[in-house]
Amino acid sequence: MTLTVDFGPNDIVKQIDKTGIKGQHLIFIDDYSSTELENIFKTAEMLEPFWRNRIPLLEGKILCTQFFQPSTRTRFSHETAMFRLGGNVITESNPLVSSAAAKGESLYDSLRVTSQYADVIVLRHPDEGVIDTIEQLGSDASPIISGGYGNVTHPTQGLLDMYTAYRALGGDFKEMTVMIATPDLSRARSGQSFGLGLARMGSKLIYSGTTGLGVPPLIRAKLKAMNANFTEVNDLTIG
Amino acid sequence: MTLTVDFGPNDIVKQIDKTGIKGQHLIFIDDYSSTELENIFKTAEMLEPFWRNRIPLLEGKILCTQFFQPSTRTRFSHETAMFRLGGNVITESNPLVSSAAAKGESLYDSLRVTSQYADVIVLRHPDEGVIDTIEQLGSDASPIISGGYGNVTHPTQGLLDMYTAYRALGGDFKEMTVMIATPDLSRARSGQSFGLGLARMGSKLIYSGTTGLGVPPLIRAKLKAMNANFTEVNDLTIG
Amino acid sequence: MTLTVDFGPNDIVKQIDKTGIKGQHLIFIDDYSSTELENIFKTAEMLEPFWRNRIPLLEGKILCTQFFQPSTRTRFSHETAMFRLGGNVITESNPLVSSAAAKGESLYDSLRVTSQYADVIVLRHPDEGVIDTIEQLGSDASPIISGGYGNVTHPTQGLLDMYTAYRALGGDFKEMTVMIATPDLSRARSGQSFGLGLARMGSKLIYSGTTGLGVPPLIRAKLKAMNANFTEVNDLTIG
């Protein structure tokens, strides 16, 4: 695939509209349909030539990064993206995970307040209970993008891995068989997001890990619901 | 009151000039006269339609937020305001409250240095002793806006509460009777700032709290100095 | 020397080109030749009138400040400079100095990743071992400016002191004799950087400190390699 720049910001805006993701929270990668994912990758491909350049698609907008679990790389990558799209950033990299902050109700309130400041929020939290909070918020908050929740989801990392596969292997996910291997599949949230994305696109999955530390039930249920072609091989003893 | 936008940035600049607050530190809400407060509310009203938009009144200016006491919401609100006015932000949300930093002299020096970087500073500090430091600094520092000092003052929060009252109740403060109720009036710095502002505008105040945890002497002296109409009811026993 | 502004951004860009420093890491102040230092000071002089103004030499560029040792002033000064030059900033002021982060390999990896985000990095680290890491990175990282490494180098502080001398004393470093006095010369990294810069420009140096806490061997070797005119007086007993 050759990258050309025979298009302008308006074409990118049109392409973004095709993704249909505007204004929505991003919790799980399978919140997107295969068509939406395809359009996200096409958008990424159009943005790639502007890698080090500012392209003012989000001029005057504000991103809030709130990381209840530290991650310099994930935080920096979202902030850099916002700057390259022309926006600005407010950031909290060390929120006190106090009893108040840990309670669902308080986080609910905090995200409502932050939504008055920011046009979009990237939230990382060690507790997957935040998913309930975000679902309760619905449209009472600015779009909240997960930068990792508990052990179950890290969709932006999953999208990066999907895009790498798309660019490196020609984009036909249906032809791909992918092994997701790690000693502890029960806590591999990036791997789970990659897996859900691949399954959504029709790839074949093989999970390889350690007995007793397998794919979380929630993820397994999601894979079954989308009729995914996946096997789990958790005892790799060679006999 | 209807919000219209039949005015431009220049009209807002003219309105800001009427407040007479340019270049001054903000420590107590009664640092402003009733006319200045009135003009601040009118300015806020003009800025409201630009809520989510960038209006370049502070293009190229730098705000420094220094929070010796953490407060994500207060910090974010000032930073968001700066971005929406076209400026940039440097921030320290976790300064070490070391013995050096706690000493007046060091903070004095630190604020002088920061003033070489930033056009305006928002400072939060758990110790009301910072008020002396700021008064000593005078024009040797960029304007320093209090984001909360000790137990006695939190004027930006007070201004928000004032503006809410102004917008919700039609703006005639002289007609308002307001009860400021909290178990511990001795540490209710936001409430004190709201109270001082209301008193300045001629409202009638009733303080309601707990015996022994009343309005701090400093605030009471200020209220008396401006001949405020206020009563304090600290024992709410119904008998 | 009179400051005039009979030049524009293009003249400044041309002057910056003369420094020959573009794209290079800055570890020690004597990484620069005397001609390069001279051109840096001339550049600073041209930028001085724009002190409080935005001059868009780095529009759309991103600075990353990574401080493994806290320093609000040094961090703020670099961030302010970036904003005044039209760029943006991502910042980590409290990286966990965990065993992983402390290992050279991990920092190596981290700086490579950060280089994908930022056009320039300012790094502060308590361990002078980072110097090896940066040398290994070479062109695999964005230019990394030292904001202080271990006990041996703090070149941006040294450049400030050099520039102060240049502006205050007319700029003829060959005519200057400078005493660098501090109880502990073994840990005076700012002083060492000032000294290396002065030596590079042909000044005469006198070090004055405490016996046993003298100039580090690495710095002494550098001074000798450039045939510097320096003496060390570490026992100041007057007898």
XYZ file of C-alpha atoms in Angstrom:
717
model
C 0.000 0.000 0.000
C 1.524 3.313 -1.024
C 0.939 6.375 1.079
C 0.019 9.401 -0.950
C -1.215 12.778 0.153
C -3.541 13.597 -2.726
C -6.182 14.497 -0.179
C -6.735 17.290 2.313
C -8.156 17.772 5.791
C -11.712 17.755 4.429
C -11.229 14.281 2.968
C -9.965 13.101 6.335
C -12.994 14.624 8.052
C -15.276 12.765 5.611
C -13.399 9.537 6.274
C -13.724 10.060 10.049
C -17.490 10.553 9.628
C -17.629 7.100 8.016
C -16.313 5.516 11.204
C -19.506 6.484 12.999
C -17.622 6.676 16.289
C -18.070 10.373 16.997
C -19.272 11.183 20.505
C -19.173 7.622 21.801
C -17.318 6.123 24.739
C -14.728 3.489 23.853
C -14.694 0.616 26.358
C -14.244 -2.584 24.359
C -12.785 -2.855 20.887
C -15.852 -4.823 19.804
C -17.943 -1.727 20.503
C -17.065 -1.186 16.835
C -18.441 -3.139 13.899
C -16.057 -4.597 11.309
C -16.984 -1.766 8.935
C -16.244 0.844 11.604
C -12.886 -0.791 12.337
C -12.057 -0.868 8.625
C -12.857 2.846 8.404
C -10.750 3.573 11.484
C -7.751 1.906 9.831
C -8.337 3.862 6.622
C -8.452 7.060 8.698
C -5.192 6.124 10.401
C -3.646 5.489 7.007
C -4.667 8.950 5.837
C -3.272 10.544 8.986
C 0.066 8.710 8.832
C 1.796 11.120 6.421
C 1.107 13.907 8.924
C 2.969 11.953 11.600
C 5.199 14.814 12.779
C 2.931 17.604 11.572
C 0.087 19.457 13.112
C -3.156 18.863 11.268
C -5.810 21.091 12.833
C -8.754 18.697 13.027
C -9.274 19.369 16.750
C -8.219 23.037 16.943
C -9.409 24.551 20.214
C -10.534 21.230 21.679
C -9.328 19.972 25.061
C -8.311 16.430 25.979
C -8.243 15.354 29.615
C -6.002 12.432 30.533
C -6.820 10.894 33.918
C -4.554 7.997 34.890
C -5.468 6.243 38.132
C -2.729 3.770 37.243
C 0.504 5.271 35.991
C 1.578 4.764 32.388
C 3.835 7.372 30.895
C 3.821 5.831 27.427
C 0.067 5.438 27.054
C -0.555 8.877 28.505
C 2.087 10.527 26.286
C 0.775 8.825 23.152
C -2.732 10.224 23.614
C -1.438 13.670 24.550
C 0.891 13.747 21.551
C -1.981 12.740 19.269
C -4.090 15.602 20.640
C -1.323 18.150 20.069
C -0.737 16.875 16.536
C -4.457 17.347 15.868
C -4.270 20.945 17.090
C -5.858 20.609 20.527
C -4.724 21.084 24.097
C -4.360 18.834 27.119
C -5.108 18.858 30.840
C -3.625 15.934 32.727
C -3.737 14.153 36.064
C -1.120 11.424 36.212
C -1.234 10.805 39.938
C -4.821 11.011 41.164
C -5.093 9.888 44.738
C -6.692 6.463 44.657
C -8.344 7.327 47.951
C -11.446 5.597 49.245
C -13.482 8.515 47.901
C -11.894 8.314 44.450
C -12.245 4.544 44.395
C -16.005 4.700 45.001
C -18.066 4.496 41.854
C -20.224 7.432 42.801
C -17.286 9.778 43.245
C -15.692 8.818 39.961
C -19.087 9.288 38.344
C -19.237 12.800 39.740
C -15.630 13.546 38.874
C -16.097 12.508 35.250
C -19.212 14.659 34.965
C -17.278 17.671 36.217
C -14.292 16.939 33.985
C -16.683 16.723 31.044
C -17.501 20.388 31.596
C -13.831 21.138 30.981
C -12.747 18.646 28.344
C -14.189 17.651 24.968
C -12.774 14.150 25.297
C -11.354 12.138 28.192
C -8.801 9.322 28.262
C -9.227 7.333 31.466
C -7.043 4.577 32.862
C -8.161 2.703 35.950
C -6.955 -0.484 37.665
C -10.518 -1.545 38.525
C -12.805 -2.874 35.795
C -15.723 -1.596 37.883
C -15.246 1.732 36.071
C -17.003 0.169 33.109
C -20.299 0.266 35.024
C -19.670 3.885 35.956
C -19.109 4.871 32.332
C -22.182 3.034 31.158
C -24.220 4.850 33.810
C -22.785 8.178 32.668
C -23.843 7.663 29.066
C -24.255 11.058 27.442
C -23.795 12.883 30.763
C -20.056 12.841 30.069
C -17.763 13.794 27.210
C -16.654 10.745 25.204
C -14.409 8.650 27.443
C -11.714 6.599 25.739
C -10.324 3.718 27.753
C -6.570 3.810 28.264
C -6.906 0.481 30.085
C -9.536 -0.788 32.577
C -8.757 -3.549 35.060
C -7.605 -6.800 33.496
C -10.124 -6.869 30.687
C -9.725 -4.056 28.190
C -7.123 -1.751 26.666
C -8.752 -0.973 23.321
C -6.409 1.765 22.070
C -3.472 -0.608 22.452
C -5.537 -3.254 20.690
C -6.284 -0.836 17.836
C -2.564 -0.136 17.435
C -1.835 -3.847 17.199
C -4.701 -4.274 14.735
C -3.397 -1.411 12.612
C 0.115 -2.881 12.635
C -1.309 -6.180 11.374
C -3.414 -4.318 8.798
C -0.424 -2.398 7.456
C 2.096 -5.241 7.651
C -0.083 -8.046 6.284
C -2.171 -6.303 3.648
C -5.366 -5.800 5.606
C -7.271 -9.022 4.930
C -7.978 -10.070 8.499
C -10.117 -13.029 7.376
C -6.973 -14.689 6.058
C -5.056 -14.275 9.330
C -4.465 -16.857 12.042
C -3.042 -15.149 15.130
C -1.630 -16.734 18.283
C -1.941 -14.594 21.418
C 0.637 -16.042 23.784
C 1.510 -14.874 27.283
C 2.040 -16.684 30.588
C -0.964 -14.930 32.156
C -3.915 -14.549 29.792
C -6.166 -13.648 32.725
C -4.508 -10.230 33.032
C -3.453 -9.549 29.442
C -5.833 -6.700 28.728
C -3.943 -5.491 25.647
C -3.940 -9.003 24.245
C -7.659 -9.371 24.940
C -8.397 -6.164 23.058
C -6.260 -7.301 20.142
C -8.088 -10.653 20.199
C -11.568 -9.087 20.265
C -10.640 -6.870 17.338
C -9.253 -9.749 15.320
C -12.315 -11.851 16.068
C -14.574 -8.987 14.980
C -12.708 -8.890 11.659
C -12.992 -12.650 11.166
C -9.464 -13.776 11.967
C -8.732 -17.149 13.546
C -7.396 -16.937 17.116
C -5.266 -19.325 19.129
C -4.748 -18.426 22.789
C -1.680 -19.897 24.446
C -0.986 -19.465 28.149
C -0.796 -21.180 31.505
C -3.401 -23.504 32.980
C -5.487 -21.610 35.529
C -4.569 -18.218 34.078
C -6.742 -18.369 30.993
C -8.892 -15.878 29.078
C -11.334 -14.115 31.471
C -14.957 -15.351 31.296
C -16.155 -11.902 30.170
C -13.894 -12.024 27.123
C -14.747 -15.636 26.376
C -18.428 -14.728 26.450
C -17.810 -11.861 24.031
C -15.888 -14.105 21.643
C -18.683 -16.698 21.717
C -21.348 -14.009 21.206
C -19.657 -12.937 17.996
C -19.235 -16.552 16.963
C -15.444 -16.177 16.883
C -13.154 -18.892 15.595
C -10.875 -19.346 18.611
C -9.124 -22.106 20.535
C -7.386 -21.957 23.889
C -4.264 -24.032 24.540
C -3.282 -23.353 28.118
C -1.046 -26.321 28.840
C 1.912 -26.164 26.547
C 3.630 -29.258 27.898
C 5.458 -30.919 25.057
C 5.165 -34.692 25.563
C -31.408 37.577 30.928
C -30.899 36.461 27.334
C -27.470 35.601 26.067
C -26.726 37.135 22.709
C -23.482 37.336 20.794
C -23.953 40.710 19.126
C -20.503 41.677 20.328
C -16.944 40.657 19.503
C -13.645 40.125 21.279
C -12.993 43.882 21.376
C -16.195 44.470 23.324
C -15.125 41.813 25.789
C -11.720 43.449 26.153
C -13.447 46.779 26.891
C -15.666 45.079 29.440
C -12.622 43.450 31.103
C -10.951 46.873 31.341
C -13.970 48.081 33.327
C -13.279 45.492 36.025
C -10.046 47.274 36.940
C -8.520 43.976 38.068
C -5.723 43.728 35.521
C -2.283 42.963 36.982
C -3.501 42.532 40.567
C -3.158 39.596 42.922
C -6.420 38.020 44.018
C -6.384 36.969 47.674
C -9.778 37.840 49.132
C -12.970 38.326 47.194
C -13.473 41.672 48.919
C -10.301 42.887 47.246
C -12.907 43.893 44.649
C -15.423 46.691 45.006
C -19.089 46.033 44.279
C -18.690 47.790 40.918
C -15.716 45.608 40.034
C -17.638 42.479 40.999
C -20.587 43.624 38.913
C -18.276 44.108 35.935
C -16.689 40.697 36.486
C -20.118 39.066 36.303
C -20.936 40.999 33.143
C -17.657 39.812 31.642
C -18.462 36.224 32.561
C -21.846 36.628 30.935
C -20.222 37.814 27.717
C -17.776 34.909 27.758
C -20.428 32.256 28.414
C -21.508 31.763 24.781
C -17.870 30.896 23.982
C -17.990 28.097 26.556
C -16.523 25.364 24.347
C -14.739 27.703 21.935
C -11.354 29.249 21.909
C -11.491 33.024 22.154
C -7.952 34.353 21.777
C -7.861 36.995 24.508
C -4.688 35.540 26.044
C -2.937 34.231 22.924
C 0.712 33.511 23.670
C 0.333 34.013 27.425
C 1.390 31.411 29.971
C -0.456 30.361 33.118
C 1.397 28.573 35.911
C -0.657 26.424 38.278
C 1.153 25.561 41.507
C -0.851 23.367 43.863
C 0.782 22.687 47.228
C -2.469 20.974 48.140
C -3.931 18.661 45.507
C -7.174 19.588 43.775
C -7.717 18.157 40.333
C -10.972 20.019 39.759
C -9.773 23.478 40.740
C -6.532 23.020 38.838
C -8.291 21.710 35.718
C -10.831 24.533 35.749
C -8.140 27.213 35.659
C -6.108 25.357 33.037
C -9.163 24.833 30.847
C -10.017 28.524 31.123
C -6.497 29.434 29.986
C -6.677 27.125 26.975
C -10.099 28.476 26.012
C -8.609 31.983 26.126
C -5.791 30.912 23.787
C -2.895 30.618 26.246
C -0.687 27.803 27.502
C -0.072 26.187 30.867
C 2.818 24.977 32.989
C 1.780 23.001 36.030
C 3.090 21.563 39.288
C 0.458 19.470 40.978
C 2.717 17.760 43.504
C 5.298 20.248 44.798
C 7.221 18.794 47.679
C 5.922 20.475 50.802
C 9.432 20.194 52.215
C 10.673 22.361 55.033
C 12.355 24.550 52.427
C 9.185 24.931 50.381
C 7.171 25.565 53.519
C 9.319 28.496 54.560
C 7.992 31.852 53.483
C 11.298 33.000 52.104
C 11.637 30.046 49.752
C 8.115 30.388 48.430
C 8.806 34.096 47.976
C 11.842 33.240 45.880
C 10.042 30.484 43.988
C 7.174 32.789 43.025
C 9.602 35.448 41.825
C 11.312 32.903 39.577
C 8.012 31.499 38.315
C 6.948 35.046 37.492
C 9.787 35.184 34.968
C 8.149 32.264 33.182
C 4.435 32.831 33.578
C 2.189 35.819 32.927
C -0.221 34.723 35.629
C -0.032 32.226 38.499
C -2.742 30.226 40.245
C -1.483 29.161 43.664
C -3.076 26.807 46.142
C -1.538 26.383 49.591
C -2.721 24.748 52.811
C -1.114 27.496 54.943
C -2.729 30.939 55.109
C 0.749 32.330 55.818
C 1.190 32.530 52.048
C -0.952 35.661 52.155
C 1.903 37.551 53.841
C 4.333 36.243 51.235
C 2.155 37.459 48.373
C 1.675 40.854 49.960
C 5.454 41.163 50.352
C 5.930 40.213 46.706
C 3.638 42.956 45.457
C 4.636 43.845 41.901
C 7.748 41.631 42.067
C 5.573 38.753 40.901
C 3.133 38.121 38.092
C -0.483 38.400 39.244
C -1.160 35.528 41.646
C -4.719 34.215 41.798
C -5.610 32.248 44.900
C -6.879 28.742 44.231
C -7.372 28.398 47.997
C -5.216 29.541 50.943
C -5.427 27.837 54.334
C -8.881 27.915 55.914
C -9.712 31.499 55.063
C -10.009 32.158 51.357
C -10.908 30.487 48.067
C -12.038 33.483 46.023
C -12.382 31.840 42.584
C -14.787 29.315 44.066
C -16.574 32.195 45.765
C -16.838 34.043 42.450
C -18.384 30.979 40.819
C -20.985 30.770 43.561
C -21.629 34.504 43.253
C -22.047 34.191 39.484
C -24.440 31.279 39.908
C -26.546 33.396 42.248
C -26.318 36.340 39.846
C -27.501 34.274 36.889
C -30.117 32.244 38.757
C -31.672 35.010 40.827
C -31.561 37.977 38.485
C -28.503 39.726 39.815
C -29.953 41.937 42.542
C -27.762 40.882 45.453
C -29.257 43.537 47.763
C -32.520 41.621 47.705
C -30.888 38.303 48.667
C -30.754 36.664 52.079
C -28.314 33.765 52.010
C -27.660 31.124 54.652
C -24.155 29.652 54.633
C -24.517 26.375 56.482
C -21.830 23.795 57.188
C -20.821 21.850 60.310
C -17.380 23.519 60.370
C -17.477 27.210 59.466
C -13.941 27.637 60.779
C -12.521 25.772 57.790
C -15.088 26.567 55.081
C -12.890 28.744 52.899
C -15.170 28.527 49.865
C -18.128 29.518 51.989
C -16.193 32.416 53.501
C -15.334 33.727 50.044
C -18.947 33.428 48.948
C -19.976 35.248 52.129
C -17.495 38.097 51.683
C -18.661 38.553 48.100
C -22.315 38.584 49.081
C -21.634 41.048 51.883
C -19.730 43.283 49.483
C -22.801 43.320 47.217
C -25.159 44.130 50.091
C -26.830 40.759 50.643
C -27.982 39.631 54.087
C -25.994 36.693 55.499
C -26.898 34.060 58.037
C -24.138 31.726 59.131
C -25.185 28.379 60.527
C -22.721 25.888 61.979
C -21.472 24.223 65.114
C -20.579 25.928 68.385
C -16.822 26.310 68.642
C -16.308 25.942 64.896
C -17.529 29.381 63.876
C -16.499 31.970 61.306
C -12.749 32.748 61.682
C -11.927 36.072 63.412
C -10.228 37.394 60.269
C -13.406 36.946 58.236
C -15.588 38.368 60.989
C -13.374 41.439 61.121
C -13.677 41.860 57.357
C -17.462 41.572 57.509
C -17.633 44.141 60.275
C -15.274 46.488 58.413
C -17.626 46.528 55.439
C -20.610 46.964 57.767
C -22.127 43.703 56.566
C -25.576 42.598 57.594
C -24.803 39.164 59.059
C -25.793 36.940 61.924
C -24.195 33.773 63.206
C -26.303 30.925 64.552
C -23.892 28.254 65.687
C -26.061 26.223 68.002
C -28.895 24.764 66.035
C -30.458 22.880 68.947
C -34.185 22.877 68.452
C -35.741 23.114 71.899
C 25.426 46.051 23.780
C 22.107 47.484 22.657
C 19.195 45.248 21.909
C 17.476 46.153 18.678
C 14.824 44.301 16.761
C 15.821 45.250 13.226
C 15.637 41.591 12.311
C 12.892 39.027 11.874
C 12.296 35.335 12.500
C 14.229 34.415 9.332
C 17.340 36.159 10.627
C 17.028 34.227 13.856
C 16.672 30.961 11.930
C 19.857 31.790 10.005
C 21.653 32.583 13.249
C 20.472 29.275 14.777
C 21.835 27.422 11.724
C 25.247 28.941 12.503
C 25.302 27.230 15.871
C 25.503 23.845 14.166
C 23.706 22.227 17.113
C 20.561 21.104 15.313
C 19.575 17.486 15.942
C 22.318 16.784 18.480
C 22.097 15.565 22.048
C 23.426 17.974 24.668
C 25.300 16.202 27.456
C 28.333 18.332 28.306
C 28.722 22.023 27.602
C 32.055 21.294 25.901
C 30.166 19.282 23.285
C 30.130 22.726 21.690
C 33.117 24.503 20.162
C 33.880 28.087 21.143
C 32.396 29.265 17.832
C 29.209 27.315 18.453
C 28.948 28.766 21.975
C 29.499 32.259 20.600
C 26.685 31.693 18.091
C 24.409 30.343 20.814
C 24.888 33.533 22.825
C 24.197 35.658 19.752
C 21.014 33.649 19.174
C 19.972 34.195 22.779
C 20.599 37.899 22.358
C 18.348 37.993 19.307
C 15.609 36.103 21.136
C 15.739 38.291 24.265
C 13.437 41.056 22.972
C 10.760 38.393 22.418
C 10.977 37.441 26.100
C 7.262 37.519 26.828
C 6.136 36.992 23.240
C 5.447 33.968 21.181
C 7.849 33.648 18.271
C 6.754 30.668 16.178
C 10.118 29.011 15.455
C 8.899 25.624 16.730
C 5.216 25.781 15.740
C 3.680 22.312 15.896
C 6.725 20.734 17.555
C 6.493 18.782 20.805
C 8.879 18.897 23.753
C 8.938 16.059 26.267
C 10.257 16.820 29.748
C 11.168 13.714 31.749
C 12.420 14.445 35.262
C 13.605 11.421 37.225
C 14.711 13.917 39.862
C 12.240 16.683 40.682
C 13.039 20.268 39.742
C 10.115 22.562 39.193
C 12.253 25.508 38.127
C 14.366 23.689 35.545
C 11.343 21.880 34.155
C 9.238 25.053 33.982
C 12.014 27.007 32.271
C 12.277 24.507 29.423
C 8.512 24.205 29.081
C 8.083 27.979 29.044
C 10.760 28.275 26.369
C 8.927 25.720 24.227
C 5.622 27.569 24.544
C 7.275 30.901 23.712
C 8.684 29.264 20.567
C 5.202 28.082 19.557
C 5.427 24.395 20.454
C 3.682 22.095 22.901
C 4.773 20.032 25.877
C 4.235 16.566 27.316
C 5.651 16.113 30.791
C 6.469 13.470 33.380
C 7.626 15.064 36.605
C 7.366 12.010 38.826
C 8.526 8.937 36.897
C 8.815 5.953 39.179
C 12.513 5.417 39.737
C 11.780 1.707 39.948
C 14.403 -0.959 39.384
C 13.064 -1.320 35.833
C 13.305 2.403 35.142
C 16.750 2.578 36.709
C 18.187 -0.060 34.390
C 19.969 1.340 31.366
C 18.134 -0.935 28.950
C 14.699 0.190 30.062
C 15.563 3.852 29.898
C 17.052 3.192 26.467
C 13.759 1.679 25.353
C 11.696 4.401 27.009
C 13.637 7.169 25.275
C 13.247 5.457 21.913
C 9.493 5.307 22.399
C 9.293 8.891 23.643
C 11.229 9.935 20.544
C 8.313 8.734 18.432
C 6.154 11.264 20.259
C 8.415 14.244 20.865
C 10.686 16.252 18.600
C 12.999 17.080 21.472
C 13.439 15.693 24.985
C 14.719 17.324 28.173
C 15.879 14.619 30.568
C 16.955 14.946 34.181
C 18.380 11.929 35.989
C 20.192 11.475 39.319
C 22.516 8.819 37.846
C 25.323 9.848 35.506
C 25.038 6.365 33.953
C 22.364 7.852 31.675
C 25.194 9.388 29.673
C 26.151 5.933 28.373
C 22.527 5.240 27.491
C 22.239 8.435 25.479
C 25.496 7.787 23.657
C 24.234 4.308 22.740
C 20.966 5.796 21.476
C 22.716 8.169 19.099
C 20.352 9.003 16.262
C 17.791 6.412 17.414
C 16.326 9.112 19.653
C 15.122 12.672 19.232
C 17.700 15.192 20.445
C 18.001 14.825 24.224
C 18.946 17.931 26.191
C 20.338 17.307 29.656
C 18.468 19.015 32.459
C 21.075 17.603 34.864
C 22.777 14.174 34.996
C 24.230 12.795 38.232
C 26.899 15.005 39.800
C 28.733 15.872 36.620
C 26.702 17.913 34.177
C 23.900 20.463 33.999
C 24.723 22.188 30.707
C 21.588 24.328 30.297
C 22.251 25.895 33.698
C 25.879 26.348 32.662
C 24.781 28.066 29.450
C 22.596 30.463 31.428
C 25.520 31.374 33.652
C 27.737 31.776 30.589
C 25.174 34.025 28.942
C 24.864 36.127 32.088
C 28.643 36.606 32.076
C 28.568 37.349 28.333
C 25.880 40.013 28.734
C 27.189 41.524 31.969
C 30.892 41.615 31.141
C 30.940 42.437 27.444
C 31.461 38.966 26.058
C 35.258 38.676 26.009
C 35.675 35.450 27.931
C 39.446 35.364 27.331
C 39.765 38.363 29.629
C 37.804 36.771 32.458
C 39.133 35.096 35.588
C 36.336 33.256 37.367
C 36.342 31.606 40.780
C 33.918 28.707 41.172
C 33.482 28.384 44.913
C 31.276 25.934 46.782
C 31.829 23.669 49.806
C 31.295 20.548 47.704
C 32.824 20.742 44.223
C 32.357 16.988 43.782
C 28.607 17.416 43.378
C 28.383 20.909 41.873
C 27.129 19.909 38.441
C 25.939 23.401 37.517
C 29.319 24.815 38.526
C 31.135 22.153 36.503
C 29.120 23.013 33.407
C 29.818 26.707 33.888
C 33.522 25.863 34.329
C 33.709 23.703 31.194
C 32.056 26.444 29.186
C 34.377 29.122 30.510
C 37.410 26.920 29.843
C 36.182 26.285 26.293
C 36.032 30.051 25.758
C 39.536 30.602 27.157
C 38.729 32.053 30.586
C 40.980 31.442 33.590
C 39.356 29.274 36.300
C 40.002 29.030 40.020
C 38.169 26.285 41.874
C 37.690 26.787 45.580
C 36.158 24.152 47.823
C 36.779 21.652 50.574
C 39.618 19.135 50.730
C 38.310 15.714 49.701
C 35.296 17.151 47.901
C 37.120 18.424 44.813
C 36.375 18.586 41.097
C 35.374 15.084 39.803
C 38.101 13.226 37.844
C 35.924 13.212 34.697
C 35.696 17.007 34.706
C 39.411 17.424 35.516
C 40.237 15.155 32.566
C 38.043 17.263 30.289
C 39.679 20.489 31.464
C 43.143 19.046 30.857
C 42.126 17.711 27.426
C 41.184 21.226 26.351
C 44.362 22.609 27.889
C 42.357 24.796 30.260
C 43.972 27.375 32.502
C 42.672 26.266 35.902
C 43.821 25.900 39.491
C 42.160 24.146 42.392
C 42.392 25.557 45.907
C 40.559 23.151 48.144
C 41.990 24.080 51.529
C 41.075 27.657 52.265
C 42.738 27.800 55.693
C 44.047 31.294 56.167
C 47.229 30.972 58.199
